[in-house]
Coordinates of C-alpha atoms and ligand atoms in Angstrom, one line a residue:
X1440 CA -46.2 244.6 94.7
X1441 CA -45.6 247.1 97.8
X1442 CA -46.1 250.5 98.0
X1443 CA -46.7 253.4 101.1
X1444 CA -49.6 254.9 99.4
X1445 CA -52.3 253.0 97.8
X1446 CA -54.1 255.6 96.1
X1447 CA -57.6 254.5 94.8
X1448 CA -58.8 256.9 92.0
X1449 CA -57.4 259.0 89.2
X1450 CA -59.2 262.1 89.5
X1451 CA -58.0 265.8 90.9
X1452 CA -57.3 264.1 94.2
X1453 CA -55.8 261.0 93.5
X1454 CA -53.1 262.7 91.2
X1455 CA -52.6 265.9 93.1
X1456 CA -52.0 263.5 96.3
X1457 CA -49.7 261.4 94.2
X1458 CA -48.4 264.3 93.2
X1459 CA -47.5 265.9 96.2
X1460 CA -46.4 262.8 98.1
X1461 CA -44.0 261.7 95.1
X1462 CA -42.0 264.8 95.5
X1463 CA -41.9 264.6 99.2
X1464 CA -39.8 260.8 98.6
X1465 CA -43.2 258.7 99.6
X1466 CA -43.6 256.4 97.4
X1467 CA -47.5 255.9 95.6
X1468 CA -50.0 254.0 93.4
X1469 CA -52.7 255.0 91.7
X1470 CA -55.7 252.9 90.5
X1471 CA -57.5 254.1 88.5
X1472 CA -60.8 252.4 87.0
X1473 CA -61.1 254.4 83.6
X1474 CA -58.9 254.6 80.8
X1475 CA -57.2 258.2 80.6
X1476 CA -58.8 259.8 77.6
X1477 CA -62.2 258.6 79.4
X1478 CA -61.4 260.7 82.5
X1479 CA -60.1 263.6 80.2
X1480 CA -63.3 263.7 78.6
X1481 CA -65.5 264.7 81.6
X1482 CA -66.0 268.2 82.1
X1483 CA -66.8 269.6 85.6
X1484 CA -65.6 271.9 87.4
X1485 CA -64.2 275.9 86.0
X1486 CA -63.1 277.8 89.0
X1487 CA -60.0 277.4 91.3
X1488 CA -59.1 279.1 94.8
X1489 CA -55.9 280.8 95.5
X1490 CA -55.0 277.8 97.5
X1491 CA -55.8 275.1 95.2
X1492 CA -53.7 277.1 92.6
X1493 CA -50.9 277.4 95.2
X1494 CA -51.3 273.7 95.7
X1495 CA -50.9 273.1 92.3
X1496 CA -47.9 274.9 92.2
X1497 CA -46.1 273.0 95.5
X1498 CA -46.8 270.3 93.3
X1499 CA -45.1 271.4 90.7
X1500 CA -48.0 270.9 88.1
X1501 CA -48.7 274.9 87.4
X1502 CA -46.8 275.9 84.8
X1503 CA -49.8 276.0 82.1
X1504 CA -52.2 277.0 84.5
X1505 CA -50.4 280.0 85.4
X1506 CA -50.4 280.6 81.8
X1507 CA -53.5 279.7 80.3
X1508 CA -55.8 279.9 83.8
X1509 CA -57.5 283.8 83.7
X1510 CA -57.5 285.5 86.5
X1511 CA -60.4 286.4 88.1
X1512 CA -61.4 289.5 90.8
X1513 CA -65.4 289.7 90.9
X1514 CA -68.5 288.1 90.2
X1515 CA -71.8 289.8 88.7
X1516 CA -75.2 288.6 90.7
X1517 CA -78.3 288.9 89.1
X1518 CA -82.2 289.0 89.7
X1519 CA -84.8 289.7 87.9
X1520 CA -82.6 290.3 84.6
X1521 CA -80.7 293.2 86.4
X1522 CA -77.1 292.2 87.6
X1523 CA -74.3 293.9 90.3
X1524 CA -70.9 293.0 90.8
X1525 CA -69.0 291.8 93.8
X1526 CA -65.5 292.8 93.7
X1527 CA -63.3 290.1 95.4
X1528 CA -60.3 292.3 96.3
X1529 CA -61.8 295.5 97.1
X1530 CA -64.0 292.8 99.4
X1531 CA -61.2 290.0 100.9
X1532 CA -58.3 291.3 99.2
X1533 CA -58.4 287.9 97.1
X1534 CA -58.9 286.5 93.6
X1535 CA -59.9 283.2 92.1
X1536 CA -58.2 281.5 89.0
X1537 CA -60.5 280.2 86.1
X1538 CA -58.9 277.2 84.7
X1539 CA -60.7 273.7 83.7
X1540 CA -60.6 270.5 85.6
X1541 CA -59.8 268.7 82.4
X1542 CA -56.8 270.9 81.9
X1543 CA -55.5 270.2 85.3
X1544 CA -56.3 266.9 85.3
X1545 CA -54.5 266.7 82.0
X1546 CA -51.6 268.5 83.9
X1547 CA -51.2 266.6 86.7
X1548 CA -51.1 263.4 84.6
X1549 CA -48.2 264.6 82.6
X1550 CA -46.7 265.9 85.9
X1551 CA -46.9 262.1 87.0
X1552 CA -45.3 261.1 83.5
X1553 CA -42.6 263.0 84.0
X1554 CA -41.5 261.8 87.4
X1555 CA -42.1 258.2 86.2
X1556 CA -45.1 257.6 88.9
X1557 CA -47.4 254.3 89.0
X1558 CA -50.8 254.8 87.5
X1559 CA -52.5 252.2 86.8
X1560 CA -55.5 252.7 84.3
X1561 CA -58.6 250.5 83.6
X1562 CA -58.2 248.8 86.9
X1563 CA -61.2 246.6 87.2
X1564 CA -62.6 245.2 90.8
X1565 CA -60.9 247.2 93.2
X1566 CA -61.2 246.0 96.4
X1567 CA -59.8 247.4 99.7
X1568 CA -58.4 244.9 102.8
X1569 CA -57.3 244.9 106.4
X1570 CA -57.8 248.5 106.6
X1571 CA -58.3 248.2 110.2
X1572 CA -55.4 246.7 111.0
X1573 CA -51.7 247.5 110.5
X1574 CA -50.8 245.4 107.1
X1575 CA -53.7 246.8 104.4
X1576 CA -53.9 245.4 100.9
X1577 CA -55.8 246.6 97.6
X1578 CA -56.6 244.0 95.2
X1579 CA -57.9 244.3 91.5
X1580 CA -57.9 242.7 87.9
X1581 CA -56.5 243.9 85.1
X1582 CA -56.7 242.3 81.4
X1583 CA -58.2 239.5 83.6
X1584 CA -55.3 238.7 85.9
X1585 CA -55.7 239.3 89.5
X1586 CA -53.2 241.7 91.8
X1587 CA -52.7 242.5 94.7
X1588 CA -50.7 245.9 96.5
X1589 CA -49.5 245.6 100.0
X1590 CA -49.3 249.0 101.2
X1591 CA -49.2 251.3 104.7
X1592 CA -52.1 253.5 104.0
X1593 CA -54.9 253.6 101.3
X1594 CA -56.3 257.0 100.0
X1595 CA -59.8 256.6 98.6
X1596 CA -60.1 259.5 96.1
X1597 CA -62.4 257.5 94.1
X1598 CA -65.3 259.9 94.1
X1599 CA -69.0 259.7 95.0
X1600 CA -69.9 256.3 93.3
X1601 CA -66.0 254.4 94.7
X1602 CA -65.6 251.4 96.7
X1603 CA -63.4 253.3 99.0
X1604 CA -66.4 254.9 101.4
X1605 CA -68.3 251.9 100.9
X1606 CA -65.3 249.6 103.0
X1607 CA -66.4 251.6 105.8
X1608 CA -69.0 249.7 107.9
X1609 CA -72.6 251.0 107.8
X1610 CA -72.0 251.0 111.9
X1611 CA -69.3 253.1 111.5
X1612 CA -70.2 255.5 108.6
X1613 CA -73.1 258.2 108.9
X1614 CA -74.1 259.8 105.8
X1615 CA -75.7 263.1 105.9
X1616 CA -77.4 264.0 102.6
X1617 CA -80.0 266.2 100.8
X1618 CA -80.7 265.7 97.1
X1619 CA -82.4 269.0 95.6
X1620 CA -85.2 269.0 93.6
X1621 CA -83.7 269.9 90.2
X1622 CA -80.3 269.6 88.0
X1623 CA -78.4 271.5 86.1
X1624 CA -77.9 271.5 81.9
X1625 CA -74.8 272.7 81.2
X1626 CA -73.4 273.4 77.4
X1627 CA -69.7 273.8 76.5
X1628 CA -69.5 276.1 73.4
X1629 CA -66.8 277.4 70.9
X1630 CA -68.1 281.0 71.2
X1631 CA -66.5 283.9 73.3
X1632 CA -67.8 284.2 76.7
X1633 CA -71.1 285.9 77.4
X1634 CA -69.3 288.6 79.9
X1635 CA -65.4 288.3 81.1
X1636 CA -66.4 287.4 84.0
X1637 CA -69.2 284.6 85.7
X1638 CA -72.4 285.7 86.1
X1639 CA -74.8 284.2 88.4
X1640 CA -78.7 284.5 87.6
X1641 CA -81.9 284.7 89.6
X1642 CA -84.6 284.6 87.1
X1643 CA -88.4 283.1 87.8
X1644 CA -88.0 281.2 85.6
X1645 CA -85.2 279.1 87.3
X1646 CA -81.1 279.9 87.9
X1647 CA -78.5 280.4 85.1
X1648 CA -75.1 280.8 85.2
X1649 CA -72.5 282.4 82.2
X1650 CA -69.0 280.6 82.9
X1651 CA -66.4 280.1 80.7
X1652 CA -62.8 278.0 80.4
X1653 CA -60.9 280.6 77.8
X1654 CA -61.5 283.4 75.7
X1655 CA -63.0 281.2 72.4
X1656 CA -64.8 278.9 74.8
X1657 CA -67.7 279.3 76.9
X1658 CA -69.6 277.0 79.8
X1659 CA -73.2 277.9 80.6
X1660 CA -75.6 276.5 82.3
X1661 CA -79.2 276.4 82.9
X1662 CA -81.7 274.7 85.8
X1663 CA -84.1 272.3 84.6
X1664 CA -86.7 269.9 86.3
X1665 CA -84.7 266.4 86.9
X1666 CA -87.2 264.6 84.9
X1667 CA -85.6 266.7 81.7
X1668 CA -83.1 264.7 79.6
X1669 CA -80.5 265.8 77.2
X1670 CA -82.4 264.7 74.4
X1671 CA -85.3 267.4 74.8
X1672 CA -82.9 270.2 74.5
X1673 CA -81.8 271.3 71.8
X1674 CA -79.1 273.5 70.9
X1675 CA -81.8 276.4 69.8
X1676 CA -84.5 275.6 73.1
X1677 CA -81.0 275.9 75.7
X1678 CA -80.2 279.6 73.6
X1679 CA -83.3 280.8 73.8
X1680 CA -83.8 279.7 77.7
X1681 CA -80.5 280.5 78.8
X1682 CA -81.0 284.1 76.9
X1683 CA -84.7 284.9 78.8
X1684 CA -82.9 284.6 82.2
X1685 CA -80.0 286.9 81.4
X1686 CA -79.6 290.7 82.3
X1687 CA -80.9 292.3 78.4
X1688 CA -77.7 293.9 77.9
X1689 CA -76.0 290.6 78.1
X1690 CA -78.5 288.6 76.3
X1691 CA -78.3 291.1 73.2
X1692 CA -74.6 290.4 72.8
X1693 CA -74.6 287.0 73.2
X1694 CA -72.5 284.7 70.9
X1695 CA -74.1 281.5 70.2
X1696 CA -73.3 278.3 68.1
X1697 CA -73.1 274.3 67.9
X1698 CA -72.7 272.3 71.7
X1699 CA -69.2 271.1 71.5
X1700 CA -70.7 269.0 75.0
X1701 CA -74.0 269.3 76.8
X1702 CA -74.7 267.8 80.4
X1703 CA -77.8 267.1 83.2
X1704 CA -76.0 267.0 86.5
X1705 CA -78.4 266.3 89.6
X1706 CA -77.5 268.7 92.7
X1707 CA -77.0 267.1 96.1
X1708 CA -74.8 268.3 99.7
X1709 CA -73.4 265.0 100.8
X1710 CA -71.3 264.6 104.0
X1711 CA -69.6 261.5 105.1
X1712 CA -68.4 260.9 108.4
X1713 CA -65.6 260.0 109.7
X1714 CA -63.3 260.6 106.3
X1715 CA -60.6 258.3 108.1
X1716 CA -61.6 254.2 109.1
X1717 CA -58.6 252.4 110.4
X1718 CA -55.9 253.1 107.5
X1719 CA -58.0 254.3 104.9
X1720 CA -58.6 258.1 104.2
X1721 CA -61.4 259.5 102.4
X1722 CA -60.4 262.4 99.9
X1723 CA -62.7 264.9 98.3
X1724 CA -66.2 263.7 96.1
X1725 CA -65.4 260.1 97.9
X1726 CA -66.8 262.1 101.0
X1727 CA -68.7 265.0 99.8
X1728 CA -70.5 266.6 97.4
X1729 CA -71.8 269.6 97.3
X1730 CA -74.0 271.6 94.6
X1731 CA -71.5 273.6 91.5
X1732 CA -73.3 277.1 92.7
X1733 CA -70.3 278.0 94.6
X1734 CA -67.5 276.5 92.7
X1735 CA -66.4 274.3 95.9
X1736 CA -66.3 270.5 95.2
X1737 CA -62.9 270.5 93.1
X1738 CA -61.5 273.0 95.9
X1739 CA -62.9 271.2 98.9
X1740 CA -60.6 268.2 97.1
X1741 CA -58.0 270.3 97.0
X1742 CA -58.0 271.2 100.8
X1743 CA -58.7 267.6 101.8
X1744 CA -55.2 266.2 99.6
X1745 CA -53.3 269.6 101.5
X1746 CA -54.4 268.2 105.2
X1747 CA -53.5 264.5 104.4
X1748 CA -50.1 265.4 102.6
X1749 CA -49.1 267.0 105.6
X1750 CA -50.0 264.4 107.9
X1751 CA -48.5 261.5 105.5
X1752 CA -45.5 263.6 105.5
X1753 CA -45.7 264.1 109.4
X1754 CA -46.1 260.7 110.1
X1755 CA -43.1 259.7 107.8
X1756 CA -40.6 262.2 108.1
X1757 CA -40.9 262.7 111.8
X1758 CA -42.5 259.6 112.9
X1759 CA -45.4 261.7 114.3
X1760 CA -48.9 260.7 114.0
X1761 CA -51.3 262.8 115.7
X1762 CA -52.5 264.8 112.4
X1763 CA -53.3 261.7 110.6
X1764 CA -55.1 260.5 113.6
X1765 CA -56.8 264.3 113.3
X1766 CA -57.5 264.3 109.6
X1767 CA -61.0 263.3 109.6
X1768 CA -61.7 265.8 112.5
X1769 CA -59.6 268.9 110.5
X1770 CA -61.0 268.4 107.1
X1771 CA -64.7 267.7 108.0
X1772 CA -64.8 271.6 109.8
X1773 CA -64.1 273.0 106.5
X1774 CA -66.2 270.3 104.1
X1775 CA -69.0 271.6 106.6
X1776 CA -67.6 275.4 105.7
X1777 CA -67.9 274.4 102.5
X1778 CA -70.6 272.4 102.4
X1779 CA -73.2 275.8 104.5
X1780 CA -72.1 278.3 101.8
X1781 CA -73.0 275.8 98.8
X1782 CA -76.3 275.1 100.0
X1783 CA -76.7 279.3 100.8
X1784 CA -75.8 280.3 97.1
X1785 CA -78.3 277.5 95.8
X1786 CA -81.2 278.5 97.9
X1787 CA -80.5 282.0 97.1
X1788 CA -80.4 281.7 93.3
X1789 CA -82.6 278.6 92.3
X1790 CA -86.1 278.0 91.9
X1791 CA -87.9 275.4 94.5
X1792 CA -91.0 273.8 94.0
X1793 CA -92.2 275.6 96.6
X1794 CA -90.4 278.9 96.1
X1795 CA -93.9 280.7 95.5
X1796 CA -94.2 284.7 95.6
X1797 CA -92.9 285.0 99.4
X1798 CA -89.8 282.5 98.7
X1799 CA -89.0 284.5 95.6
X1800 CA -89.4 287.9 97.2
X1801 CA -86.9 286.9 99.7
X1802 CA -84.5 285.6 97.4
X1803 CA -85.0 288.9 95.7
X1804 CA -84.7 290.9 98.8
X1805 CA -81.4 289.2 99.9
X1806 CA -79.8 290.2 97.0
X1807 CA -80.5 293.5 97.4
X1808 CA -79.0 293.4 100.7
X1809 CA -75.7 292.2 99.2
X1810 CA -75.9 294.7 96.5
X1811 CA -76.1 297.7 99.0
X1812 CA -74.2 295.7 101.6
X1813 CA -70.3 295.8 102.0
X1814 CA -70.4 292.9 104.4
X1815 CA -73.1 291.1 102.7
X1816 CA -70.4 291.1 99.9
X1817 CA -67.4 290.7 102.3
X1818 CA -69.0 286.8 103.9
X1819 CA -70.1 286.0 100.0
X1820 CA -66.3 287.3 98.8
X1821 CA -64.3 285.1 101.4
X1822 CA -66.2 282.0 101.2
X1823 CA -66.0 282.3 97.2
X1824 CA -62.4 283.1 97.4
X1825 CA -62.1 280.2 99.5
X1826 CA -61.8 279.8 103.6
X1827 CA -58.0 279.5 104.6
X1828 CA -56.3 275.7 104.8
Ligands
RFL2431 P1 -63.6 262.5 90.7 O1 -63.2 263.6 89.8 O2 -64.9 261.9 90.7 O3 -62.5 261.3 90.5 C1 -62.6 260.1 91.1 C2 -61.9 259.1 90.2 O4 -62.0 257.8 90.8 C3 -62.3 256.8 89.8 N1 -63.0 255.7 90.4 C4 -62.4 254.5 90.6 N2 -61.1 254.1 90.5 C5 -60.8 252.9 90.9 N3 -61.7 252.0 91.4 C6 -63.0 252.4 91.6 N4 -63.9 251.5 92.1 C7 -63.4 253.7 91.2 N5 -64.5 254.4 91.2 C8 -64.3 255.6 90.7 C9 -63.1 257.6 88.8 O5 -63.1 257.0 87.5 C10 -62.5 259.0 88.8 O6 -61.5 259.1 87.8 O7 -63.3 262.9 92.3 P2 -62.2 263.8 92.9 O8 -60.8 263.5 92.4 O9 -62.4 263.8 94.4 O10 -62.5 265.3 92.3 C11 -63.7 266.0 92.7 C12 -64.1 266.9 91.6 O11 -64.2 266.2 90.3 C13 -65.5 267.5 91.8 O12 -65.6 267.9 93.2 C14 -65.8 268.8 91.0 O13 -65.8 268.5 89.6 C15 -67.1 269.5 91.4 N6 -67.4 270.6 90.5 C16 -66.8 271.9 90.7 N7 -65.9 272.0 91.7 C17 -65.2 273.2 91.8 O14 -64.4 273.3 92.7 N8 -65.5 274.3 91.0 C18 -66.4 274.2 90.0 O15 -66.5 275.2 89.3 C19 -67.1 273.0 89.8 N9 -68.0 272.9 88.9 C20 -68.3 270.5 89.5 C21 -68.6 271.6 88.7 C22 -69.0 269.3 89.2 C23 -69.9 269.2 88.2 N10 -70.4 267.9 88.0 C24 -70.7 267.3 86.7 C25 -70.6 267.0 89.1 C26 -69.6 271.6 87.7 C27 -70.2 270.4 87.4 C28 -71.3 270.3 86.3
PHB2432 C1 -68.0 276.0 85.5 O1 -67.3 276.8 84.9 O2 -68.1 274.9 85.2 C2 -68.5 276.5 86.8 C3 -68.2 277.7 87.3 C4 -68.8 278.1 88.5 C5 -69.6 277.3 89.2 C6 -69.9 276.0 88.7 C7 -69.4 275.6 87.5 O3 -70.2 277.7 90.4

């Protein structure tokens, strides 16, 4: 089997490059280690950029979204149970779109359907070759036969735990991390959202965050000690904690049921670099991670598929190659970006270990400066909305 691009992993990037590359005339496959209704069933991220929406739309996958995704303008802040909004437009002139992963995921596979692309699911044993030559090769089993895919370039959009980074030798690859010293418990519930739009809590008692994916369905989310497990919470203990670091107003009106879903996610920043080794590319979680507090990793994805489209496309359309031999360099000063303002927003609005009464009153402090600030609000607005691509 031959193909141009080799595309390892499923996921947001995987497709959206497939995607995108498909309807540009390069030819693709995806392999994909899941079944489909496996990926479908994670739930992650909630909140788009303008330029991942637009991207969605080149790719001719935004159709629903622009329907069903809910646009928007401002985020509420809060400390200390008392909350203030920052208005995204009146701030950077720009808007974010709420609109599930799983939805667009789900989106971008029928988008794929529909223009008859290669997907292949449950593939097991990937395994990447001659990626630093000229004649690369992915190999994997399926239903216990071996195969192999002769290809130009290999994409590794495989996320954090793929083989894709891994084929990149520890001489090579440097791997700049920091693991924070808490998770996150999220709940998805069939109850209309706390507020109609996300609010982001400082309380003493750790962060909390009110998100939502439509108007009968709500996200939220609360920060617990990573030696917590699912198990200890129960619906009732994740109300009643969730409710205590709310502004009152919000608390009071709150709309609670059954968990439809319920979720410990670990926070890390992760950076690997370079994101390109020979012909293999490194797209989105399969080179960084960074903490959910600003809404970035699905987006950073996003911004990573837009450079290496356009240099795929460069390199085949007009036989130039200098912005694939740039990709690494291009993508990594905005996963940095990216990566600063993610780590900002979670040492701003969690509770460390060693927070104490100074670390709190600063935290505290700081969000009273962007609550009488305009350009306090105006840095928080344009990295939220999203840097430009
Ligand atoms: P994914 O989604 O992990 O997809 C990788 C795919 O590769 C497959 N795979 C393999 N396939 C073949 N062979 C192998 N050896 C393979 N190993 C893995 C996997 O099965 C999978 O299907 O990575 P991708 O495509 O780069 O997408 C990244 C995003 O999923 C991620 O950055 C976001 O979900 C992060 N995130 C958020 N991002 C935002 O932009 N806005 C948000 O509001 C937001 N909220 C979140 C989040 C992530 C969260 N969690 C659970 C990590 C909230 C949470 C709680
Ligand atoms: C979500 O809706 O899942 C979500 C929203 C905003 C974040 C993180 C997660 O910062």
């Amino acid at each position: 089997m031959r193909t141009q691009i080799a595309i390892i992993g499923g996921g947001p990037s995987g497709l959206l490059l497939s995607q995108l590359l498909n309807r540009a005339g390069i030819e693709t496959v995806v392999l994909e280690r899941r079944s489909r209704d496996y990926v479908l069933s994670r739930i992650r991220a909630g909140v788009l950029e303008w330029s991942c929406v637009e991207l969605v739309r080149e790719a001719g996958a935004g159709a629903r979204m622009d329907g069903e995704g809910i646009e928007h303008e401002g985020i509420y802040l809060a400390s200390q149970n008392r909350g203030f909004r920052v208005d995204f437009m009146k701030s950077c002139g720009k808007k974010v779109m709420v609109y599930g992963q799983t939805e667009l995921t789900k989106d971008l596979y029928a988008a794929q359907d529909a223009i008859g692309a290669t997907i292949i699911e449950e593939a097991e044993d990937v395994a990447l070759h001659g990626v630093e030559g000229d004649k690369p090769y992915v190999t994997w089993r399926k239903d216990g036969v071996e195969h192999r895919l002769d290809c130009d370039f290999i994409a590794g959009c495989d996320g954090f735990h793929g083989v894709s980074r891994q084929t990149i030798p520890l001489s090579v690859r440097h791997e700049i991390e920091r693991v924070y010293p808490f998770g996150w418990l999220g709940i998805l519930s069939r109850t209309p959202p706390a507020a109609e739009e996300l609010i982001y809590a400082n309380h003493r008692r750790g962060f909390a965050l009110a998100s939502l994916r439509n108007p009968m369905l709500s996200r939220y989310y609360i920060q617990v000690p990573l030696t917590d497990s699912v198990e200890q919470w129960s619906d009732d203990a994740f109300w009643d904690e969730f409710r205590r670091r709310l502004p009152p107003d919000v608390a009071e009106t709150l709309k609670i049921g059954p968990s439809i879903e319920k979720s410990i996610a670990p926070l890390r920043s992760f950076v690997c670099e370079p994101m390109r080794w020979g012909r293999l590319f490194l797209c989105g979680d399969a080179a960084h991670i960074v903490p959910p507090t600003g809404a970035k990793g699905l987006n950073l994805a996003a911004s990573d598929v837009h450079y290496l489209f356009q240099a795929l496309k460069q390199h085949f359309e007009e036989k130039d190659s200098a912005a694939l031999h740039h990709y690494s360099e291009q993508a990594l000063k905005r996963v940095w970006l990216a990566t600063r303002f993610s780590w900002w927003m979670t040492s701003l609005m969690h509770r460390f270990p060693d927070t104490g009464e100074f670390g709190q009153r600063m935290q505290e402090t700081e969000l009273d400066y962007l609550e009488h600030s305009a350009s306090a609000q105006a840095s928080l607005a344009e990295n939220y909305c999203g840097l430009p691509f």
